[in-house]
């Protein structure tokens, strides 16, 4: 279970351009839920997702995953939680453009603490799960937007995380491709993964179990 208690995020603290992006957020998400996070541009959706994904720290409050307090004590601790529990699909895919598909998907495996022998096989399994095994050897700069989104999802699931976080995973896609991507998340959710999706699209949000709405750094609907 994920529990956020009074989470406050301030960008550039104590500087002239200080900005309070999250103003004391309280959220509980159970294991196996599929949740949408909605809100206007600038509301704080990505900020929230980055804290949940342990790629950004917060100033006040507490973030628990199960019974572990997640606070940036060290980069190493954050990296370990990311690697074991979290699959993140970034707003702009964040793929290595001149790597092939399979090379991109294998990246998280090289960061794992465990010694993994059959990296290629594991990466192929992830590609298979998102339906793009045949693109394994293609450089990602030759792929379409929908295909890149699938590579990003394959990379997010390759370490078998218990939760998958996605920032506007359908934002750059046409309606049909977007729906295929959402179906992928639904399938992963059926397999027991917790899914949290940031979206602008009401049609995507209403396919989730629950909608969390953010406005100006506050939760206004949950
Ligand atoms: N690195 C940063 N430094 C300073 N301010 C930031 C930084 N990142 C975000 N902000 C500010 O925090 C607020 C929330 O930004 P955030 O990216 O979380 O919004 P969002 O809801 O994801 O918007 P969008 O829908 O456009 O992606 C915005 O006002 C933004 O300008
Ligand atoms: Mg955003």
PDB file of C-alpha atoms and ligand atoms in Angstrom:
ATOM      1  CA  UNK A   1       0.000   0.000   0.000  1.00  0.00           C
ATOM      2  CA  UNK A   2       1.030   3.568  -0.731  1.00  0.00           C
ATOM      3  CA  UNK A   3       0.351   6.255   1.835  1.00  0.00           C
ATOM      4  CA  UNK A   4       1.134   9.943   1.490  1.00  0.00           C
ATOM      5  CA  UNK A   5       0.610  12.074   4.579  1.00  0.00           C
ATOM      6  CA  UNK A   6       0.747  15.869   4.332  1.00  0.00           C
ATOM      7  CA  UNK A   7       3.290  15.820   1.509  1.00  0.00           C
ATOM      8  CA  UNK A   8       4.665  19.256   0.721  1.00  0.00           C
ATOM      9  CA  UNK A   9       6.905  19.908  -2.277  1.00  0.00           C
ATOM     10  CA  UNK A  10       8.711  23.222  -2.645  1.00  0.00           C
ATOM     11  CA  UNK A  11      10.832  23.926  -5.724  1.00  0.00           C
ATOM     12  CA  UNK A  12      13.829  26.215  -5.111  1.00  0.00           C
ATOM     13  CA  UNK A  13      13.265  26.510  -1.345  1.00  0.00           C
ATOM     14  CA  UNK A  14      14.399  29.750   0.323  1.00  0.00           C
ATOM     15  CA  UNK A  15      15.198  31.333  -3.027  1.00  0.00           C
ATOM     16  CA  UNK A  16      13.461  34.222  -4.745  1.00  0.00           C
ATOM     17  CA  UNK A  17      11.769  31.795  -7.150  1.00  0.00           C
ATOM     18  CA  UNK A  18      10.519  29.485  -4.377  1.00  0.00           C
ATOM     19  CA  UNK A  19       7.348  27.650  -5.453  1.00  0.00           C
ATOM     20  CA  UNK A  20       5.071  25.388  -3.434  1.00  0.00           C
ATOM     21  CA  UNK A  21       3.932  22.789  -5.958  1.00  0.00           C
ATOM     22  CA  UNK A  22       2.267  20.361  -3.507  1.00  0.00           C
ATOM     23  CA  UNK A  23       0.538  21.852  -0.481  1.00  0.00           C
ATOM     24  CA  UNK A  24       0.045  18.979   1.948  1.00  0.00           C
ATOM     25  CA  UNK A  25      -1.190  16.005  -0.045  1.00  0.00           C
ATOM     26  CA  UNK A  26      -2.914  13.018   1.589  1.00  0.00           C
ATOM     27  CA  UNK A  27      -3.471   9.895  -0.512  1.00  0.00           C
ATOM     28  CA  UNK A  28      -3.853   6.182   0.135  1.00  0.00           C
ATOM     29  CA  UNK A  29      -3.615   3.696  -2.724  1.00  0.00           C
ATOM     30  CA  UNK A  30      -4.147  -0.011  -2.137  1.00  0.00           C
ATOM     31  CA  UNK A  31      -2.140  -2.714  -3.848  1.00  0.00           C
ATOM     32  CA  UNK A  32      -3.772  -3.728  -7.131  1.00  0.00           C
ATOM     33  CA  UNK A  33      -5.665  -0.472  -7.664  1.00  0.00           C
ATOM     34  CA  UNK A  34      -5.699   1.336 -11.016  1.00  0.00           C
ATOM     35  CA  UNK A  35      -5.797   5.067 -10.367  1.00  0.00           C
ATOM     36  CA  UNK A  36      -5.941   8.116 -12.632  1.00  0.00           C
ATOM     37  CA  UNK A  37      -4.454  11.456 -11.584  1.00  0.00           C
ATOM     38  CA  UNK A  38      -6.075  14.389 -13.365  1.00  0.00           C
ATOM     39  CA  UNK A  39      -5.859  18.171 -13.157  1.00  0.00           C
ATOM     40  CA  UNK A  40      -5.035  21.242 -15.201  1.00  0.00           C
ATOM     41  CA  UNK A  41      -1.582  21.938 -16.607  1.00  0.00           C
ATOM     42  CA  UNK A  42       0.670  23.084 -13.759  1.00  0.00           C
ATOM     43  CA  UNK A  43      -1.561  21.533 -11.070  1.00  0.00           C
ATOM     44  CA  UNK A  44       1.264  19.344  -9.736  1.00  0.00           C
ATOM     45  CA  UNK A  45       0.553  15.967 -11.381  1.00  0.00           C
ATOM     46  CA  UNK A  46       4.088  15.258 -12.616  1.00  0.00           C
ATOM     47  CA  UNK A  47       5.520  16.583  -9.349  1.00  0.00           C
ATOM     48  CA  UNK A  48       3.390  14.072  -7.450  1.00  0.00           C
ATOM     49  CA  UNK A  49       4.323  11.239  -9.795  1.00  0.00           C
ATOM     50  CA  UNK A  50       8.049  12.000  -9.468  1.00  0.00           C
ATOM     51  CA  UNK A  51       7.805  11.831  -5.674  1.00  0.00           C
ATOM     52  CA  UNK A  52       5.873   8.544  -5.876  1.00  0.00           C
ATOM     53  CA  UNK A  53       8.541   7.227  -8.275  1.00  0.00           C
ATOM     54  CA  UNK A  54      11.454   8.244  -6.000  1.00  0.00           C
ATOM     55  CA  UNK A  55      13.064  10.459  -8.605  1.00  0.00           C
ATOM     56  CA  UNK A  56      12.366  13.605  -6.598  1.00  0.00           C
ATOM     57  CA  UNK A  57      12.341  14.371  -2.897  1.00  0.00           C
ATOM     58  CA  UNK A  58       9.773  16.262  -0.813  1.00  0.00           C
ATOM     59  CA  UNK A  59      10.255  18.721   2.047  1.00  0.00           C
ATOM     60  CA  UNK A  60       7.581  17.859   4.618  1.00  0.00           C
ATOM     61  CA  UNK A  61       5.215  15.000   5.315  1.00  0.00           C
ATOM     62  CA  UNK A  62       5.675  11.249   4.991  1.00  0.00           C
ATOM     63  CA  UNK A  63       5.583   8.779   2.101  1.00  0.00           C
ATOM     64  CA  UNK A  64       5.204   5.108   2.976  1.00  0.00           C
ATOM     65  CA  UNK A  65       5.349   2.119   0.632  1.00  0.00           C
ATOM     66  CA  UNK A  66       3.979  -0.743   2.719  1.00  0.00           C
ATOM     67  CA  UNK A  67       5.682  -0.093   6.058  1.00  0.00           C
ATOM     68  CA  UNK A  68       8.803   1.580   4.685  1.00  0.00           C
ATOM     69  CA  UNK A  69       9.232   5.328   5.080  1.00  0.00           C
ATOM     70  CA  UNK A  70      10.421   6.594   1.701  1.00  0.00           C
ATOM     71  CA  UNK A  71      12.514   9.683   2.223  1.00  0.00           C
ATOM     72  CA  UNK A  72      15.684  10.583   0.404  1.00  0.00           C
ATOM     73  CA  UNK A  73      18.283   9.637   2.971  1.00  0.00           C
ATOM     74  CA  UNK A  74      20.689   8.801   0.179  1.00  0.00           C
ATOM     75  CA  UNK A  75      20.568   8.450  -3.593  1.00  0.00           C
ATOM     76  CA  UNK A  76      21.441   4.792  -3.068  1.00  0.00           C
ATOM     77  CA  UNK A  77      18.356   4.155  -0.956  1.00  0.00           C
ATOM     78  CA  UNK A  78      16.146   5.854  -3.546  1.00  0.00           C
ATOM     79  CA  UNK A  79      17.761   3.879  -6.363  1.00  0.00           C
ATOM     80  CA  UNK A  80      17.151   0.625  -4.545  1.00  0.00           C
ATOM     81  CA  UNK A  81      13.429   1.330  -4.012  1.00  0.00           C
ATOM     82  CA  UNK A  82      13.089   2.396  -7.652  1.00  0.00           C
ATOM     83  CA  UNK A  83      14.757  -0.737  -8.870  1.00  0.00           C
ATOM     84  CA  UNK A  84      12.783  -3.159  -6.704  1.00  0.00           C
ATOM     85  CA  UNK A  85       9.304  -1.685  -6.556  1.00  0.00           C
ATOM     86  CA  UNK A  86       8.686   0.924  -9.230  1.00  0.00           C
ATOM     87  CA  UNK A  87       8.297   1.007 -12.983  1.00  0.00           C
ATOM     88  CA  UNK A  88       8.129   4.542 -14.343  1.00  0.00           C
ATOM     89  CA  UNK A  89       6.959   5.616 -17.795  1.00  0.00           C
ATOM     90  CA  UNK A  90       8.029   9.232 -18.263  1.00  0.00           C
ATOM     91  CA  UNK A  91       6.036  11.942 -20.077  1.00  0.00           C
ATOM     92  CA  UNK A  92       8.603  12.085 -22.941  1.00  0.00           C
ATOM     93  CA  UNK A  93       9.457   8.306 -22.963  1.00  0.00           C
ATOM     94  CA  UNK A  94      13.088   9.084 -21.937  1.00  0.00           C
ATOM     95  CA  UNK A  95      14.492   6.356 -24.204  1.00  0.00           C
ATOM     96  CA  UNK A  96      18.085   6.212 -25.405  1.00  0.00           C
ATOM     97  CA  UNK A  97      17.416   7.118 -29.019  1.00  0.00           C
ATOM     98  CA  UNK A  98      20.374   5.439 -30.704  1.00  0.00           C
ATOM     99  CA  UNK A  99      20.040   2.219 -28.694  1.00  0.00           C
ATOM    100  CA  UNK A 100      17.896  -0.583 -30.095  1.00  0.00           C
ATOM    101  CA  UNK A 101      14.594  -1.548 -28.512  1.00  0.00           C
ATOM    102  CA  UNK A 102      16.054  -4.510 -26.639  1.00  0.00           C
ATOM    103  CA  UNK A 103      19.043  -2.464 -25.428  1.00  0.00           C
ATOM    104  CA  UNK A 104      16.672   0.118 -23.958  1.00  0.00           C
ATOM    105  CA  UNK A 105      14.651  -2.551 -22.187  1.00  0.00           C
ATOM    106  CA  UNK A 106      17.807  -4.149 -20.764  1.00  0.00           C
ATOM    107  CA  UNK A 107      18.978  -0.914 -19.092  1.00  0.00           C
ATOM    108  CA  UNK A 108      17.205  -1.451 -15.733  1.00  0.00           C
ATOM    109  CA  UNK A 109      18.579  -4.997 -15.560  1.00  0.00           C
ATOM    110  CA  UNK A 110      22.145  -3.664 -15.520  1.00  0.00           C
ATOM    111  CA  UNK A 111      21.294  -1.533 -12.473  1.00  0.00           C
ATOM    112  CA  UNK A 112      19.871  -4.427 -10.519  1.00  0.00           C
ATOM    113  CA  UNK A 113      21.782  -5.501  -7.418  1.00  0.00           C
ATOM    114  CA  UNK A 114      21.176  -9.132  -8.221  1.00  0.00           C
ATOM    115  CA  UNK A 115      23.454 -10.801 -10.776  1.00  0.00           C
ATOM    116  CA  UNK A 116      21.242 -11.484 -13.772  1.00  0.00           C
ATOM    117  CA  UNK A 117      22.556 -13.948 -16.327  1.00  0.00           C
ATOM    118  CA  UNK A 118      19.790 -14.167 -18.902  1.00  0.00           C
ATOM    119  CA  UNK A 119      19.184 -10.430 -19.425  1.00  0.00           C
ATOM    120  CA  UNK A 120      18.232 -10.807 -23.075  1.00  0.00           C
ATOM    121  CA  UNK A 121      15.688 -13.495 -22.337  1.00  0.00           C
ATOM    122  CA  UNK A 122      14.092 -11.391 -19.584  1.00  0.00           C
ATOM    123  CA  UNK A 123      14.002  -8.324 -21.851  1.00  0.00           C
ATOM    124  CA  UNK A 124      12.374 -10.394 -24.621  1.00  0.00           C
ATOM    125  CA  UNK A 125       9.700 -11.479 -22.160  1.00  0.00           C
ATOM    126  CA  UNK A 126       8.917  -7.809 -21.432  1.00  0.00           C
ATOM    127  CA  UNK A 127       8.810  -7.006 -25.162  1.00  0.00           C
ATOM    128  CA  UNK A 128       6.485  -9.936 -25.674  1.00  0.00           C
ATOM    129  CA  UNK A 129       4.179  -8.661 -22.917  1.00  0.00           C
ATOM    130  CA  UNK A 130       3.743  -5.360 -24.785  1.00  0.00           C
ATOM    131  CA  UNK A 131       3.545  -7.018 -28.220  1.00  0.00           C
ATOM    132  CA  UNK A 132       6.718  -5.733 -29.906  1.00  0.00           C
ATOM    133  CA  UNK A 133       9.140  -8.675 -29.867  1.00  0.00           C
ATOM    134  CA  UNK A 134       9.718  -8.227 -33.608  1.00  0.00           C
ATOM    135  CA  UNK A 135      11.102  -4.716 -33.010  1.00  0.00           C
ATOM    136  CA  UNK A 136      13.855  -5.917 -30.666  1.00  0.00           C
ATOM    137  CA  UNK A 137      16.758  -5.048 -32.946  1.00  0.00           C
ATOM    138  CA  UNK A 138      15.398  -1.782 -34.330  1.00  0.00           C
ATOM    139  CA  UNK A 139      16.939   1.487 -33.120  1.00  0.00           C
ATOM    140  CA  UNK A 140      14.221   3.349 -31.226  1.00  0.00           C
ATOM    141  CA  UNK A 141      14.734   6.500 -33.315  1.00  0.00           C
ATOM    142  CA  UNK A 142      13.144   4.517 -36.173  1.00  0.00           C
ATOM    143  CA  UNK A 143       9.963   3.717 -34.225  1.00  0.00           C
ATOM    144  CA  UNK A 144       6.538   5.360 -34.202  1.00  0.00           C
ATOM    145  CA  UNK A 145       5.170   7.162 -31.130  1.00  0.00           C
ATOM    146  CA  UNK A 146       2.983   4.215 -30.131  1.00  0.00           C
ATOM    147  CA  UNK A 147       5.890   1.783 -30.552  1.00  0.00           C
ATOM    148  CA  UNK A 148       8.163   4.010 -28.430  1.00  0.00           C
ATOM    149  CA  UNK A 149       5.484   4.121 -25.752  1.00  0.00           C
ATOM    150  CA  UNK A 150       5.464   0.314 -25.732  1.00  0.00           C
ATOM    151  CA  UNK A 151       9.274   0.223 -25.409  1.00  0.00           C
ATOM    152  CA  UNK A 152       9.006   2.622 -22.449  1.00  0.00           C
ATOM    153  CA  UNK A 153       6.407   0.342 -20.846  1.00  0.00           C
ATOM    154  CA  UNK A 154       8.502  -2.780 -21.498  1.00  0.00           C
ATOM    155  CA  UNK A 155      11.445  -1.065 -19.812  1.00  0.00           C
ATOM    156  CA  UNK A 156       9.203  -0.112 -16.873  1.00  0.00           C
ATOM    157  CA  UNK A 157       8.024  -3.704 -16.302  1.00  0.00           C
ATOM    158  CA  UNK A 158      11.254  -5.600 -16.976  1.00  0.00           C
ATOM    159  CA  UNK A 159      12.248  -5.718 -13.289  1.00  0.00           C
ATOM    160  CA  UNK A 160       8.739  -6.908 -12.354  1.00  0.00           C
ATOM    161  CA  UNK A 161       7.846  -3.965 -10.122  1.00  0.00           C
ATOM    162  CA  UNK A 162       4.702  -4.088  -7.978  1.00  0.00           C
ATOM    163  CA  UNK A 163       3.670  -0.632  -9.133  1.00  0.00           C
ATOM    164  CA  UNK A 164       3.748   1.101 -12.482  1.00  0.00           C
ATOM    165  CA  UNK A 165       3.555   4.879 -12.773  1.00  0.00           C
ATOM    166  CA  UNK A 166       2.896   6.567 -16.101  1.00  0.00           C
ATOM    167  CA  UNK A 167       2.906  10.264 -16.970  1.00  0.00           C
ATOM    168  CA  UNK A 168       0.513  11.061 -19.851  1.00  0.00           C
ATOM    169  CA  UNK A 169       1.146   7.692 -21.537  1.00  0.00           C
ATOM    170  CA  UNK A 170      -1.382   8.472 -24.265  1.00  0.00           C
ATOM    171  CA  UNK A 171      -0.700  12.206 -24.567  1.00  0.00           C
ATOM    172  CA  UNK A 172       1.241  11.955 -27.822  1.00  0.00           C
ATOM    173  CA  UNK A 173      -0.834   9.184 -29.415  1.00  0.00           C
ATOM    174  CA  UNK A 174      -3.906   9.012 -31.632  1.00  0.00           C
ATOM    175  CA  UNK A 175      -7.116   7.753 -29.984  1.00  0.00           C
ATOM    176  CA  UNK A 176      -6.854   4.174 -31.266  1.00  0.00           C
ATOM    177  CA  UNK A 177      -3.195   3.705 -30.297  1.00  0.00           C
ATOM    178  CA  UNK A 178      -3.899   5.422 -26.968  1.00  0.00           C
ATOM    179  CA  UNK A 179      -6.665   2.942 -26.227  1.00  0.00           C
ATOM    180  CA  UNK A 180      -4.323   0.026 -27.052  1.00  0.00           C
ATOM    181  CA  UNK A 181      -1.799   1.397 -24.578  1.00  0.00           C
ATOM    182  CA  UNK A 182      -4.476   1.767 -21.869  1.00  0.00           C
ATOM    183  CA  UNK A 183      -5.519  -1.838 -22.542  1.00  0.00           C
ATOM    184  CA  UNK A 184      -1.905  -2.850 -21.844  1.00  0.00           C
ATOM    185  CA  UNK A 185      -2.055  -1.097 -18.469  1.00  0.00           C
ATOM    186  CA  UNK A 186      -5.398  -2.771 -17.751  1.00  0.00           C
ATOM    187  CA  UNK A 187      -3.859  -6.181 -18.524  1.00  0.00           C
ATOM    188  CA  UNK A 188      -0.947  -5.440 -16.185  1.00  0.00           C
ATOM    189  CA  UNK A 189      -3.460  -4.371 -13.538  1.00  0.00           C
ATOM    190  CA  UNK A 190      -5.342  -7.688 -14.013  1.00  0.00           C
ATOM    191  CA  UNK A 191      -2.043  -9.417 -13.266  1.00  0.00           C
ATOM    192  CA  UNK A 192      -2.009  -7.637  -9.900  1.00  0.00           C
ATOM    193  CA  UNK A 193       0.139  -4.572 -10.553  1.00  0.00           C
ATOM    194  CA  UNK A 194      -0.792  -1.263  -8.976  1.00  0.00           C
ATOM    195  CA  UNK A 195      -1.160   1.307 -11.757  1.00  0.00           C
ATOM    196  CA  UNK A 196      -1.111   5.091 -11.446  1.00  0.00           C
ATOM    197  CA  UNK A 197      -1.690   7.079 -14.636  1.00  0.00           C
ATOM    198  CA  UNK A 198      -1.479  10.849 -15.036  1.00  0.00           C
ATOM    199  CA  UNK A 199      -3.795  11.974 -17.820  1.00  0.00           C
ATOM    200  CA  UNK A 200      -5.595  14.968 -19.290  1.00  0.00           C
ATOM    201  CA  UNK A 201      -8.078  12.719 -21.062  1.00  0.00           C
ATOM    202  CA  UNK A 202     -11.414  12.050 -19.276  1.00  0.00           C
ATOM    203  CA  UNK A 203     -11.968   8.965 -21.503  1.00  0.00           C
ATOM    204  CA  UNK A 204      -8.761   7.444 -20.133  1.00  0.00           C
ATOM    205  CA  UNK A 205      -9.479   8.492 -16.532  1.00  0.00           C
ATOM    206  CA  UNK A 206     -12.931   6.934 -16.479  1.00  0.00           C
ATOM    207  CA  UNK A 207     -11.438   3.524 -17.346  1.00  0.00           C
ATOM    208  CA  UNK A 208      -9.563   3.506 -14.029  1.00  0.00           C
ATOM    209  CA  UNK A 209     -10.976   2.312 -10.677  1.00  0.00           C
ATOM    210  CA  UNK A 210     -10.542   5.719  -9.108  1.00  0.00           C
ATOM    211  CA  UNK A 211      -9.788   9.321 -10.085  1.00  0.00           C
ATOM    212  CA  UNK A 212      -7.645  11.634  -7.981  1.00  0.00           C
ATOM    213  CA  UNK A 213      -7.994  15.275  -9.016  1.00  0.00           C
ATOM    214  CA  UNK A 214      -5.321  17.866  -8.226  1.00  0.00           C
ATOM    215  CA  UNK A 215      -5.705  21.623  -8.441  1.00  0.00           C
ATOM    216  CA  UNK A 216      -2.997  24.104  -7.487  1.00  0.00           C
ATOM    217  CA  UNK A 217      -1.089  21.572  -5.411  1.00  0.00           C
ATOM    218  CA  UNK A 218      -4.149  20.326  -3.486  1.00  0.00           C
ATOM    219  CA  UNK A 219      -6.300  17.221  -3.876  1.00  0.00           C
ATOM    220  CA  UNK A 220      -9.827  18.341  -4.718  1.00  0.00           C
ATOM    221  CA  UNK A 221     -11.332  14.983  -5.582  1.00  0.00           C
ATOM    222  CA  UNK A 222     -10.439  11.460  -4.544  1.00  0.00           C
TER     223      UNK A 222
HETATM  224  N1  LIG B   1      11.918  22.063 -11.523  1.00  0.00           N
HETATM  225  C1  LIG B   1      11.009  22.998 -11.237  1.00  0.00           C
HETATM  226  N2  LIG B   1      11.363  24.184 -10.692  1.00  0.00           N
HETATM  227  C2  LIG B   1      10.448  25.124 -10.382  1.00  0.00           C
HETATM  228  N3  LIG B   1       9.126  24.964 -10.558  1.00  0.00           N
HETATM  229  C3  LIG B   1       8.693  23.818 -11.081  1.00  0.00           C
HETATM  230  C4  LIG B   1       9.617  22.770 -11.453  1.00  0.00           C
HETATM  231  N4  LIG B   1       8.894  21.729 -11.959  1.00  0.00           N
HETATM  232  C5  LIG B   1       7.605  22.126 -11.915  1.00  0.00           C
HETATM  233  N5  LIG B   1       7.473  23.365 -11.390  1.00  0.00           N
HETATM  234  C6  LIG B   1       6.222  24.104 -11.176  1.00  0.00           C
HETATM  235  O1  LIG B   1       5.378  23.354 -10.326  1.00  0.00           O
HETATM  236  C7  LIG B   1       4.026  23.385 -10.791  1.00  0.00           C
HETATM  237  C8  LIG B   1       3.552  21.968 -11.036  1.00  0.00           C
HETATM  238  O2  LIG B   1       4.267  21.425 -12.142  1.00  0.00           O
HETATM  239  P1  LIG B   1       3.986  19.968 -12.699  1.00  0.00           P
HETATM  240  O3  LIG B   1       5.011  19.686 -13.711  1.00  0.00           O
HETATM  241  O4  LIG B   1       3.855  19.027 -11.559  1.00  0.00           O
HETATM  242  O5  LIG B   1       2.539  20.197 -13.371  1.00  0.00           O
HETATM  243  P2  LIG B   1       1.628  19.165 -14.175  1.00  0.00           P
HETATM  244  O6  LIG B   1       0.320  19.096 -13.446  1.00  0.00           O
HETATM  245  O7  LIG B   1       2.352  17.913 -14.407  1.00  0.00           O
HETATM  246  O8  LIG B   1       1.396  19.966 -15.566  1.00  0.00           O
HETATM  247  P3  LIG B   1       1.305  19.384 -17.094  1.00  0.00           P
HETATM  248  O9  LIG B   1      -0.094  18.870 -17.228  1.00  0.00           O
HETATM  249  O10 LIG B   1       1.511  20.609 -17.917  1.00  0.00           O
HETATM  250  O11 LIG B   1       2.344  18.354 -17.300  1.00  0.00           O
HETATM  251  C9  LIG B   1       4.028  24.259 -12.032  1.00  0.00           C
HETATM  252  O12 LIG B   1       3.584  25.553 -11.673  1.00  0.00           O
HETATM  253  C10 LIG B   1       5.463  24.272 -12.478  1.00  0.00           C
HETATM  254  O13 LIG B   1       5.786  25.490 -13.088  1.00  0.00           O
HETATM  255 MG1  LIG B   2       3.165  16.990 -16.173  1.00  0.00          MG
END
